mmCIF file of N, CA and C and ligand atoms in Angstrom:
data_model
loop_
_atom_site.group_PDB
_atom_site.id
_atom_site.type_symbol
_atom_site.label_atom_id
_atom_site.label_comp_id
_atom_site.label_asym_id
_atom_site.label_seq_id
_atom_site.Cartn_x
_atom_site.Cartn_y
_atom_site.Cartn_z
ATOM 1 N N MET A 1 -119.446 -38.554 10.314
ATOM 2 C CA MET A 1 -119.862 -38.355 8.929
ATOM 3 C C MET A 1 -118.967 -37.336 8.214
ATOM 4 N N GLU A 2 -118.567 -36.290 8.948
ATOM 5 C CA GLU A 2 -117.681 -35.303 8.328
ATOM 6 C C GLU A 2 -116.372 -35.946 7.883
ATOM 7 N N SER A 3 -115.858 -36.839 8.712
ATOM 8 C CA SER A 3 -114.583 -37.461 8.345
ATOM 9 C C SER A 3 -114.763 -38.365 7.127
ATOM 10 N N ALA A 4 -115.935 -38.999 7.012
ATOM 11 C CA ALA A 4 -116.192 -39.844 5.840
ATOM 12 C C ALA A 4 -116.234 -38.993 4.576
ATOM 13 N N ILE A 5 -116.875 -37.833 4.653
ATOM 14 C CA ILE A 5 -116.951 -36.939 3.491
ATOM 15 C C ILE A 5 -115.553 -36.444 3.113
ATOM 16 N N LYS A 6 -114.779 -36.076 4.121
ATOM 17 C CA LYS A 6 -113.408 -35.629 3.851
ATOM 18 C C LYS A 6 -112.601 -36.732 3.184
ATOM 19 N N THR A 7 -112.792 -37.959 3.656
ATOM 20 C CA THR A 7 -112.070 -39.087 3.067
ATOM 21 C C THR A 7 -112.445 -39.271 1.599
ATOM 22 N N VAL A 8 -113.747 -39.161 1.313
ATOM 23 C CA VAL A 8 -114.221 -39.333 -0.062
ATOM 24 C C VAL A 8 -113.582 -38.288 -0.984
ATOM 25 N N VAL A 9 -113.543 -37.037 -0.511
ATOM 26 C CA VAL A 9 -112.968 -35.959 -1.323
ATOM 27 C C VAL A 9 -111.456 -36.140 -1.457
ATOM 28 N N GLN A 10 -110.803 -36.404 -0.326
ATOM 29 C CA GLN A 10 -109.353 -36.534 -0.324
ATOM 30 C C GLN A 10 -108.894 -37.690 -1.206
ATOM 31 N N GLN A 11 -109.664 -38.754 -1.188
ATOM 32 C CA GLN A 11 -109.317 -39.926 -1.981
ATOM 33 C C GLN A 11 -109.328 -39.614 -3.472
ATOM 34 N N PHE A 12 -110.325 -38.830 -3.876
ATOM 35 C CA PHE A 12 -110.380 -38.447 -5.294
ATOM 36 C C PHE A 12 -109.181 -37.569 -5.648
ATOM 37 N N LEU A 13 -108.918 -36.566 -4.784
ATOM 38 C CA LEU A 13 -107.835 -35.619 -5.076
ATOM 39 C C LEU A 13 -106.486 -36.319 -5.173
ATOM 40 N N SER A 14 -106.226 -37.231 -4.232
ATOM 41 C CA SER A 14 -104.918 -37.880 -4.271
ATOM 42 C C SER A 14 -104.836 -38.867 -5.426
ATOM 43 N N SER A 15 -105.952 -39.517 -5.769
ATOM 44 C CA SER A 15 -105.926 -40.452 -6.894
ATOM 45 C C SER A 15 -105.797 -39.727 -8.224
ATOM 46 N N ALA A 16 -106.395 -38.539 -8.319
ATOM 47 C CA ALA A 16 -106.344 -37.776 -9.574
ATOM 48 C C ALA A 16 -105.020 -37.028 -9.727
ATOM 49 N N ARG A 17 -104.237 -36.968 -8.659
ATOM 50 C CA ARG A 17 -102.917 -36.333 -8.686
ATOM 51 C C ARG A 17 -102.943 -34.933 -9.270
ATOM 52 N N GLY A 18 -103.826 -34.113 -8.747
ATOM 53 C CA GLY A 18 -103.861 -32.722 -9.157
ATOM 54 C C GLY A 18 -104.654 -32.439 -10.412
ATOM 55 N N LYS A 19 -105.135 -33.515 -11.070
ATOM 56 C CA LYS A 19 -105.942 -33.289 -12.258
ATOM 57 C C LYS A 19 -107.424 -33.256 -11.884
ATOM 58 N N GLU A 20 -108.242 -32.844 -12.846
ATOM 59 C CA GLU A 20 -109.674 -32.734 -12.559
ATOM 60 C C GLU A 20 -110.404 -34.054 -12.753
ATOM 61 N N ASN A 21 -109.761 -34.993 -13.428
ATOM 62 C CA ASN A 21 -110.398 -36.277 -13.712
ATOM 63 C C ASN A 21 -109.483 -37.437 -13.351
ATOM 64 N N LEU A 22 -110.106 -38.575 -13.125
ATOM 65 C CA LEU A 22 -109.343 -39.810 -12.935
ATOM 66 C C LEU A 22 -109.237 -40.514 -14.274
ATOM 67 N N GLY A 23 -108.014 -40.833 -14.664
ATOM 68 C CA GLY A 23 -107.838 -41.664 -15.846
ATOM 69 C C GLY A 23 -108.127 -43.125 -15.509
ATOM 70 N N ALA A 24 -108.141 -43.969 -16.527
ATOM 71 C CA ALA A 24 -108.518 -45.367 -16.334
ATOM 72 C C ALA A 24 -107.632 -46.076 -15.313
ATOM 73 N N LYS A 25 -106.327 -45.831 -15.395
ATOM 74 C CA LYS A 25 -105.402 -46.523 -14.500
ATOM 75 C C LYS A 25 -105.620 -46.107 -13.044
ATOM 76 N N ASN A 26 -105.728 -44.793 -12.838
ATOM 77 C CA ASN A 26 -105.902 -44.297 -11.477
ATOM 78 C C ASN A 26 -107.260 -44.686 -10.917
ATOM 79 N N PHE A 27 -108.269 -44.738 -11.793
ATOM 80 C CA PHE A 27 -109.576 -45.175 -11.339
ATOM 81 C C PHE A 27 -109.512 -46.633 -10.875
ATOM 82 N N GLN A 28 -108.848 -47.451 -11.658
ATOM 83 C CA GLN A 28 -108.728 -48.862 -11.309
ATOM 84 C C GLN A 28 -107.982 -49.043 -9.987
ATOM 85 N N LYS A 29 -106.914 -48.279 -9.809
ATOM 86 C CA LYS A 29 -106.159 -48.357 -8.552
ATOM 87 C C LYS A 29 -107.031 -47.967 -7.367
ATOM 88 N N LEU A 30 -107.790 -46.896 -7.540
ATOM 89 C CA LEU A 30 -108.653 -46.411 -6.467
ATOM 90 C C LEU A 30 -109.697 -47.474 -6.093
ATOM 91 N N VAL A 31 -110.353 -48.021 -7.108
ATOM 92 C CA VAL A 31 -111.405 -49.009 -6.836
ATOM 93 C C VAL A 31 -110.815 -50.238 -6.153
ATOM 94 N N GLN A 32 -109.663 -50.697 -6.673
ATOM 95 C CA GLN A 32 -109.097 -51.930 -6.114
ATOM 96 C C GLN A 32 -108.554 -51.727 -4.705
ATOM 97 N N SER A 33 -108.003 -50.534 -4.440
ATOM 98 C CA SER A 33 -107.430 -50.343 -3.111
ATOM 99 C C SER A 33 -108.460 -49.904 -2.076
ATOM 100 N N GLN A 34 -109.528 -49.231 -2.537
ATOM 101 C CA GLN A 34 -110.465 -48.638 -1.580
ATOM 102 C C GLN A 34 -111.807 -49.345 -1.501
ATOM 103 N N LEU A 35 -112.184 -50.074 -2.552
ATOM 104 C CA LEU A 35 -113.538 -50.630 -2.573
ATOM 105 C C LEU A 35 -113.558 -52.147 -2.717
ATOM 106 N N GLY A 36 -112.389 -52.758 -2.524
ATOM 107 C CA GLY A 36 -112.291 -54.200 -2.727
ATOM 108 C C GLY A 36 -113.113 -55.030 -1.762
ATOM 109 N N ASN A 37 -113.399 -54.474 -0.587
ATOM 110 C CA ASN A 37 -114.165 -55.245 0.387
ATOM 111 C C ASN A 37 -115.666 -55.053 0.268
ATOM 112 N N ILE A 38 -116.060 -53.913 -0.286
ATOM 113 C CA ILE A 38 -117.484 -53.590 -0.335
ATOM 114 C C ILE A 38 -118.087 -53.969 -1.688
ATOM 115 N N MET A 39 -117.241 -54.029 -2.722
ATOM 116 C CA MET A 39 -117.737 -54.375 -4.056
ATOM 117 C C MET A 39 -117.145 -55.711 -4.495
ATOM 118 N N SER A 40 -117.917 -56.434 -5.280
ATOM 119 C CA SER A 40 -117.356 -57.644 -5.867
ATOM 120 C C SER A 40 -116.730 -57.274 -7.212
ATOM 121 N N ASP A 41 -115.924 -58.152 -7.758
ATOM 122 C CA ASP A 41 -115.375 -57.987 -9.108
ATOM 123 C C ASP A 41 -114.289 -56.917 -9.242
ATOM 124 N N THR A 42 -113.819 -56.334 -8.125
ATOM 125 C CA THR A 42 -112.821 -55.280 -8.299
ATOM 126 C C THR A 42 -111.465 -55.836 -8.724
ATOM 127 N N ASP A 43 -111.257 -57.133 -8.572
ATOM 128 C CA ASP A 43 -110.007 -57.745 -9.021
ATOM 129 C C ASP A 43 -109.963 -57.935 -10.529
ATOM 130 N N SER A 44 -111.129 -57.883 -11.149
ATOM 131 C CA SER A 44 -111.196 -58.067 -12.587
ATOM 132 C C SER A 44 -111.066 -56.723 -13.290
ATOM 133 N N SER A 45 -109.999 -56.552 -14.067
ATOM 134 C CA SER A 45 -109.807 -55.236 -14.685
ATOM 135 C C SER A 45 -110.871 -54.967 -15.731
ATOM 136 N N SER A 46 -111.432 -56.027 -16.345
ATOM 137 C CA SER A 46 -112.494 -55.775 -17.320
ATOM 138 C C SER A 46 -113.779 -55.338 -16.618
ATOM 139 N N ALA A 47 -114.021 -55.881 -15.422
ATOM 140 C CA ALA A 47 -115.200 -55.449 -14.663
ATOM 141 C C ALA A 47 -115.053 -53.995 -14.230
ATOM 142 N N VAL A 48 -113.830 -53.619 -13.839
ATOM 143 C CA VAL A 48 -113.601 -52.228 -13.433
ATOM 144 C C VAL A 48 -113.746 -51.300 -14.632
ATOM 145 N N LYS A 49 -113.297 -51.755 -15.802
ATOM 146 C CA LYS A 49 -113.470 -50.951 -17.020
ATOM 147 C C LYS A 49 -114.945 -50.750 -17.346
ATOM 148 N N ASP A 50 -115.730 -51.825 -17.187
ATOM 149 C CA ASP A 50 -117.179 -51.709 -17.418
ATOM 150 C C ASP A 50 -117.798 -50.712 -16.451
ATOM 151 N N MET A 51 -117.334 -50.800 -15.189
ATOM 152 C CA MET A 51 -117.841 -49.902 -14.156
ATOM 153 C C MET A 51 -117.540 -48.453 -14.546
ATOM 154 N N MET A 52 -116.316 -48.239 -15.015
ATOM 155 C CA MET A 52 -115.909 -46.889 -15.399
ATOM 156 C C MET A 52 -116.735 -46.387 -16.581
ATOM 157 N N ARG A 53 -116.987 -47.249 -17.536
ATOM 158 C CA ARG A 53 -117.798 -46.854 -18.692
ATOM 159 C C ARG A 53 -119.205 -46.458 -18.249
ATOM 160 N N GLY A 54 -119.727 -47.220 -17.267
ATOM 161 C CA GLY A 54 -121.055 -46.916 -16.751
ATOM 162 C C GLY A 54 -121.122 -45.581 -16.028
ATOM 163 N N LEU A 55 -120.005 -45.194 -15.412
ATOM 164 C CA LEU A 55 -119.969 -43.935 -14.659
ATOM 165 C C LEU A 55 -119.710 -42.733 -15.554
ATOM 166 N N ASP A 56 -119.096 -42.980 -16.687
ATOM 167 C CA ASP A 56 -118.579 -41.895 -17.522
ATOM 168 C C ASP A 56 -119.709 -41.244 -18.324
ATOM 169 N N ASP A 57 -120.459 -40.367 -17.649
ATOM 170 C CA ASP A 57 -121.646 -39.766 -18.246
ATOM 171 C C ASP A 57 -121.336 -39.003 -19.531
ATOM 172 N N ASN A 58 -120.260 -38.239 -19.524
ATOM 173 C CA ASN A 58 -119.962 -37.422 -20.709
ATOM 174 C C ASN A 58 -119.040 -38.155 -21.687
ATOM 175 N N GLN A 59 -118.762 -39.418 -21.397
ATOM 176 C CA GLN A 59 -118.024 -40.297 -22.307
ATOM 177 C C GLN A 59 -116.712 -39.701 -22.795
ATOM 178 N N ASP A 60 -115.948 -39.117 -21.856
ATOM 179 C CA ASP A 60 -114.641 -38.612 -22.243
ATOM 180 C C ASP A 60 -113.521 -39.582 -21.848
ATOM 181 N N GLY A 61 -113.914 -40.768 -21.385
ATOM 182 C CA GLY A 61 -112.916 -41.767 -21.035
ATOM 183 C C GLY A 61 -112.262 -41.546 -19.684
ATOM 184 N N LYS A 62 -112.767 -40.552 -18.941
ATOM 185 C CA LYS A 62 -112.219 -40.249 -17.620
ATOM 186 C C LYS A 62 -113.360 -40.102 -16.622
ATOM 187 N N VAL A 63 -113.016 -40.206 -15.350
ATOM 188 C CA VAL A 63 -114.026 -40.087 -14.300
ATOM 189 C C VAL A 63 -113.850 -38.743 -13.592
ATOM 190 N N SER A 64 -114.823 -37.861 -13.772
ATOM 191 C CA SER A 64 -114.792 -36.552 -13.102
ATOM 192 C C SER A 64 -115.195 -36.711 -11.645
ATOM 193 N N PHE A 65 -115.059 -35.633 -10.887
ATOM 194 C CA PHE A 65 -115.456 -35.688 -9.482
ATOM 195 C C PHE A 65 -116.942 -36.017 -9.358
ATOM 196 N N GLN A 66 -117.760 -35.406 -10.199
ATOM 197 C CA GLN A 66 -119.204 -35.672 -10.139
ATOM 198 C C GLN A 66 -119.501 -37.141 -10.466
ATOM 199 N N GLU A 67 -118.826 -37.659 -11.469
ATOM 200 C CA GLU A 67 -119.031 -39.063 -11.845
ATOM 201 C C GLU A 67 -118.570 -39.994 -10.723
ATOM 202 N N TYR A 68 -117.498 -39.605 -10.075
ATOM 203 C CA TYR A 68 -116.989 -40.349 -8.913
ATOM 204 C C TYR A 68 -118.011 -40.330 -7.781
ATOM 205 N N LEU A 69 -118.661 -39.184 -7.575
ATOM 206 C CA LEU A 69 -119.684 -39.112 -6.524
ATOM 207 C C LEU A 69 -120.856 -40.042 -6.834
ATOM 208 N N ASN A 70 -121.141 -40.219 -8.122
ATOM 209 C CA ASN A 70 -122.194 -41.176 -8.479
ATOM 210 C C ASN A 70 -121.804 -42.587 -8.043
ATOM 211 N N LEU A 71 -120.527 -42.908 -8.186
ATOM 212 C CA LEU A 71 -120.049 -44.212 -7.720
ATOM 213 C C LEU A 71 -120.214 -44.334 -6.204
ATOM 214 N N VAL A 72 -119.834 -43.278 -5.492
ATOM 215 C CA VAL A 72 -119.960 -43.291 -4.033
ATOM 216 C C VAL A 72 -121.430 -43.498 -3.643
ATOM 217 N N GLY A 73 -122.318 -42.783 -4.345
ATOM 218 C CA GLY A 73 -123.750 -42.923 -4.061
ATOM 219 C C GLY A 73 -124.244 -44.327 -4.355
ATOM 220 N N TYR A 74 -123.769 -44.876 -5.449
ATOM 221 C CA TYR A 74 -124.167 -46.227 -5.818
ATOM 222 C C TYR A 74 -123.708 -47.253 -4.783
ATOM 223 N N VAL A 75 -122.456 -47.115 -4.357
ATOM 224 C CA VAL A 75 -121.908 -48.047 -3.369
ATOM 225 C C VAL A 75 -122.646 -47.891 -2.035
ATOM 226 N N ALA A 76 -122.917 -46.632 -1.646
ATOM 227 C CA ALA A 76 -123.634 -46.389 -0.397
ATOM 228 C C ALA A 76 -125.030 -46.995 -0.450
ATOM 229 N N ASN A 77 -125.663 -46.857 -1.600
ATOM 230 C CA ASN A 77 -127.002 -47.401 -1.765
ATOM 231 C C ASN A 77 -126.989 -48.932 -1.685
ATOM 232 N N ALA A 78 -126.020 -49.538 -2.343
ATOM 233 C CA ALA A 78 -125.914 -50.996 -2.310
ATOM 234 C C ALA A 78 -125.643 -51.479 -0.882
ATOM 235 N N TRP A 79 -124.813 -50.727 -0.162
ATOM 236 C CA TRP A 79 -124.500 -51.086 1.220
ATOM 237 C C TRP A 79 -125.753 -50.981 2.091
ATOM 238 N N SER A 80 -126.513 -49.930 1.877
ATOM 239 C CA SER A 80 -127.748 -49.735 2.624
ATOM 240 C C SER A 80 -128.731 -50.865 2.369
ATOM 241 N N GLU A 81 -128.841 -51.271 1.102
ATOM 242 C CA GLU A 81 -129.739 -52.382 0.766
ATOM 243 C C GLU A 81 -129.302 -53.664 1.453
ATOM 244 N N ARG A 82 -128.001 -53.844 1.516
ATOM 245 C CA ARG A 82 -127.483 -55.052 2.154
ATOM 246 C C ARG A 82 -127.829 -55.044 3.652
ATOM 247 N N LYS A 83 -127.726 -53.858 4.257
ATOM 248 C CA LYS A 83 -127.985 -53.724 5.688
ATOM 249 C C LYS A 83 -129.465 -53.859 6.030
ATOM 250 N N THR A 84 -130.313 -53.283 5.194
ATOM 251 C CA THR A 84 -131.736 -53.223 5.530
ATOM 252 C C THR A 84 -132.533 -54.301 4.814
ATOM 253 N N GLY A 85 -131.954 -54.874 3.773
ATOM 254 C CA GLY A 85 -132.684 -55.869 3.014
ATOM 255 C C GLY A 85 -133.804 -55.298 2.176
ATOM 256 N N THR A 86 -133.766 -53.984 1.970
ATOM 257 C CA THR A 86 -134.812 -53.355 1.157
ATOM 258 C C THR A 86 -134.194 -52.657 -0.039
ATOM 259 N N GLN A 87 -135.012 -52.395 -1.023
ATOM 260 C CA GLN A 87 -134.586 -51.612 -2.172
ATOM 261 C C GLN A 87 -134.839 -50.147 -1.865
ATOM 262 N N ASN A 88 -133.808 -49.319 -1.975
ATOM 263 C CA ASN A 88 -134.033 -47.886 -1.818
ATOM 264 C C ASN A 88 -134.577 -47.318 -3.124
ATOM 265 N N SER A 89 -135.453 -46.330 -2.992
ATOM 266 C CA SER A 89 -136.072 -45.771 -4.192
ATOM 267 C C SER A 89 -135.031 -45.122 -5.087
ATOM 268 N N ALA A 90 -133.919 -44.646 -4.513
ATOM 269 C CA ALA A 90 -132.895 -43.987 -5.316
ATOM 270 C C ALA A 90 -132.277 -44.927 -6.347
ATOM 271 N N ALA A 91 -132.399 -46.223 -6.112
ATOM 272 C CA ALA A 91 -131.806 -47.184 -7.032
ATOM 273 C C ALA A 91 -132.684 -47.390 -8.265
ATOM 274 N N ASN A 92 -133.918 -46.952 -8.197
ATOM 275 C CA ASN A 92 -134.828 -47.238 -9.302
ATOM 276 C C ASN A 92 -134.896 -46.120 -10.331
HETATM 277 CA CA1 CA B 1 -116.244 -38.461 -17.760
#
Protein backbone atom coordinates (compact mmCIF):
# COMPACT_ATOMS: atom_id res chain seq x y z
CA MET A 1 0.00 0.00 0.00
CA GLU A 2 2.86 2.39 0.75
CA SER A 3 4.24 1.89 -2.73
CA ALA A 4 0.81 2.59 -4.23
CA ILE A 5 0.58 5.87 -2.30
CA LYS A 6 4.09 6.83 -3.39
CA THR A 7 3.16 6.07 -6.98
CA VAL A 8 0.04 8.24 -6.76
CA VAL A 9 2.05 11.18 -5.40
CA GLN A 10 5.00 10.70 -7.74
CA GLN A 11 2.73 10.48 -10.74
CA PHE A 12 1.18 13.84 -9.96
CA LEU A 13 4.57 15.49 -9.36
CA SER A 14 6.11 14.23 -12.57
CA SER A 15 3.00 15.04 -14.62
CA ALA A 16 2.78 18.56 -13.16
CA ARG A 17 6.48 19.12 -13.93
CA GLY A 18 7.25 21.10 -10.82
CA LYS A 19 4.04 23.10 -10.87
CA GLU A 20 1.29 22.96 -8.28
CA ASN A 21 -1.42 22.10 -10.78
CA LEU A 22 -1.93 19.91 -13.81
CA GLY A 23 -2.89 21.77 -16.94
CA ALA A 24 -5.36 20.27 -19.40
CA LYS A 25 -2.71 18.71 -21.62
CA ASN A 26 -0.75 17.11 -18.80
CA PHE A 27 -3.94 15.90 -17.17
CA GLN A 28 -5.01 14.24 -20.40
CA LYS A 29 -1.60 12.59 -20.79
CA LEU A 30 -1.72 11.30 -17.23
CA VAL A 31 -5.22 9.86 -17.58
CA GLN A 32 -4.50 8.24 -20.93
CA SER A 33 -1.19 6.74 -19.91
CA GLN A 34 -2.07 5.71 -16.36
CA LEU A 35 -5.80 5.04 -16.24
CA GLY A 36 -6.58 3.67 -19.68
CA ASN A 37 -7.19 0.16 -18.41
CA ILE A 38 -9.28 0.98 -15.38
CA MET A 39 -11.44 3.74 -16.88
CA SER A 40 -13.46 3.77 -20.05
CA ASP A 41 -13.48 6.74 -22.45
CA THR A 42 -9.89 7.82 -21.77
CA ASP A 43 -9.18 7.75 -25.51
CA SER A 44 -11.78 10.43 -26.06
CA SER A 45 -10.28 13.85 -25.42
CA SER A 46 -13.73 15.36 -24.95
CA ALA A 47 -14.53 12.75 -22.29
CA VAL A 48 -11.26 13.55 -20.53
CA LYS A 49 -12.09 17.26 -20.70
CA ASP A 50 -15.48 16.56 -19.12
CA MET A 51 -13.75 14.53 -16.44
CA MET A 52 -11.38 17.40 -15.75
CA ARG A 53 -14.23 19.90 -15.53
CA GLY A 54 -15.94 17.62 -13.03
CA LEU A 55 -12.81 17.47 -10.88
CA ASP A 56 -12.01 21.16 -11.05
CA ASP A 57 -13.69 22.25 -7.82
CA ASN A 58 -12.34 25.80 -7.83
CA GLN A 59 -12.88 26.13 -11.59
CA ASP A 60 -9.45 27.50 -12.39
CA GLY A 61 -9.08 25.25 -15.42
CA LYS A 62 -6.37 23.19 -13.74
CA VAL A 63 -6.26 20.10 -11.56
CA SER A 64 -4.68 20.65 -8.13
CA PHE A 65 -3.24 17.85 -6.04
CA GLN A 66 -6.40 17.74 -3.94
CA GLU A 67 -8.59 17.59 -7.04
CA TYR A 68 -6.36 14.82 -8.39
CA LEU A 69 -6.84 12.89 -5.14
CA ASN A 70 -10.59 13.11 -5.70
CA LEU A 71 -10.03 11.38 -9.03
CA VAL A 72 -7.95 8.68 -7.34
CA GLY A 73 -10.71 8.20 -4.76
CA TYR A 74 -13.34 8.03 -7.46
CA VAL A 75 -11.40 5.46 -9.47
CA ALA A 76 -10.68 3.41 -6.33
CA ASN A 77 -14.34 3.48 -5.42
CA ALA A 78 -15.42 2.40 -8.90
CA TRP A 79 -12.86 -0.41 -8.80
CA SER A 80 -14.13 -1.54 -5.42
CA GLU A 81 -17.71 -1.59 -6.70
CA ARG A 82 -16.62 -3.67 -9.65
CA LYS A 83 -14.87 -6.14 -7.34
CA THR A 84 -17.60 -6.44 -4.73
CA GLY A 85 -20.65 -5.74 -6.83
CA THR A 86 -21.91 -3.32 -4.22
CA GLN A 87 -22.35 0.42 -4.03
CA ASN A 88 -20.02 2.02 -1.51
CA SER A 89 -21.62 4.71 0.60
CA ALA A 90 -18.81 7.11 -0.34
CA ALA A 91 -20.21 7.23 -3.86
CA ASN A 92 -23.54 8.60 -2.72
CA1 LIG B 1 -8.69 23.45 -10.01
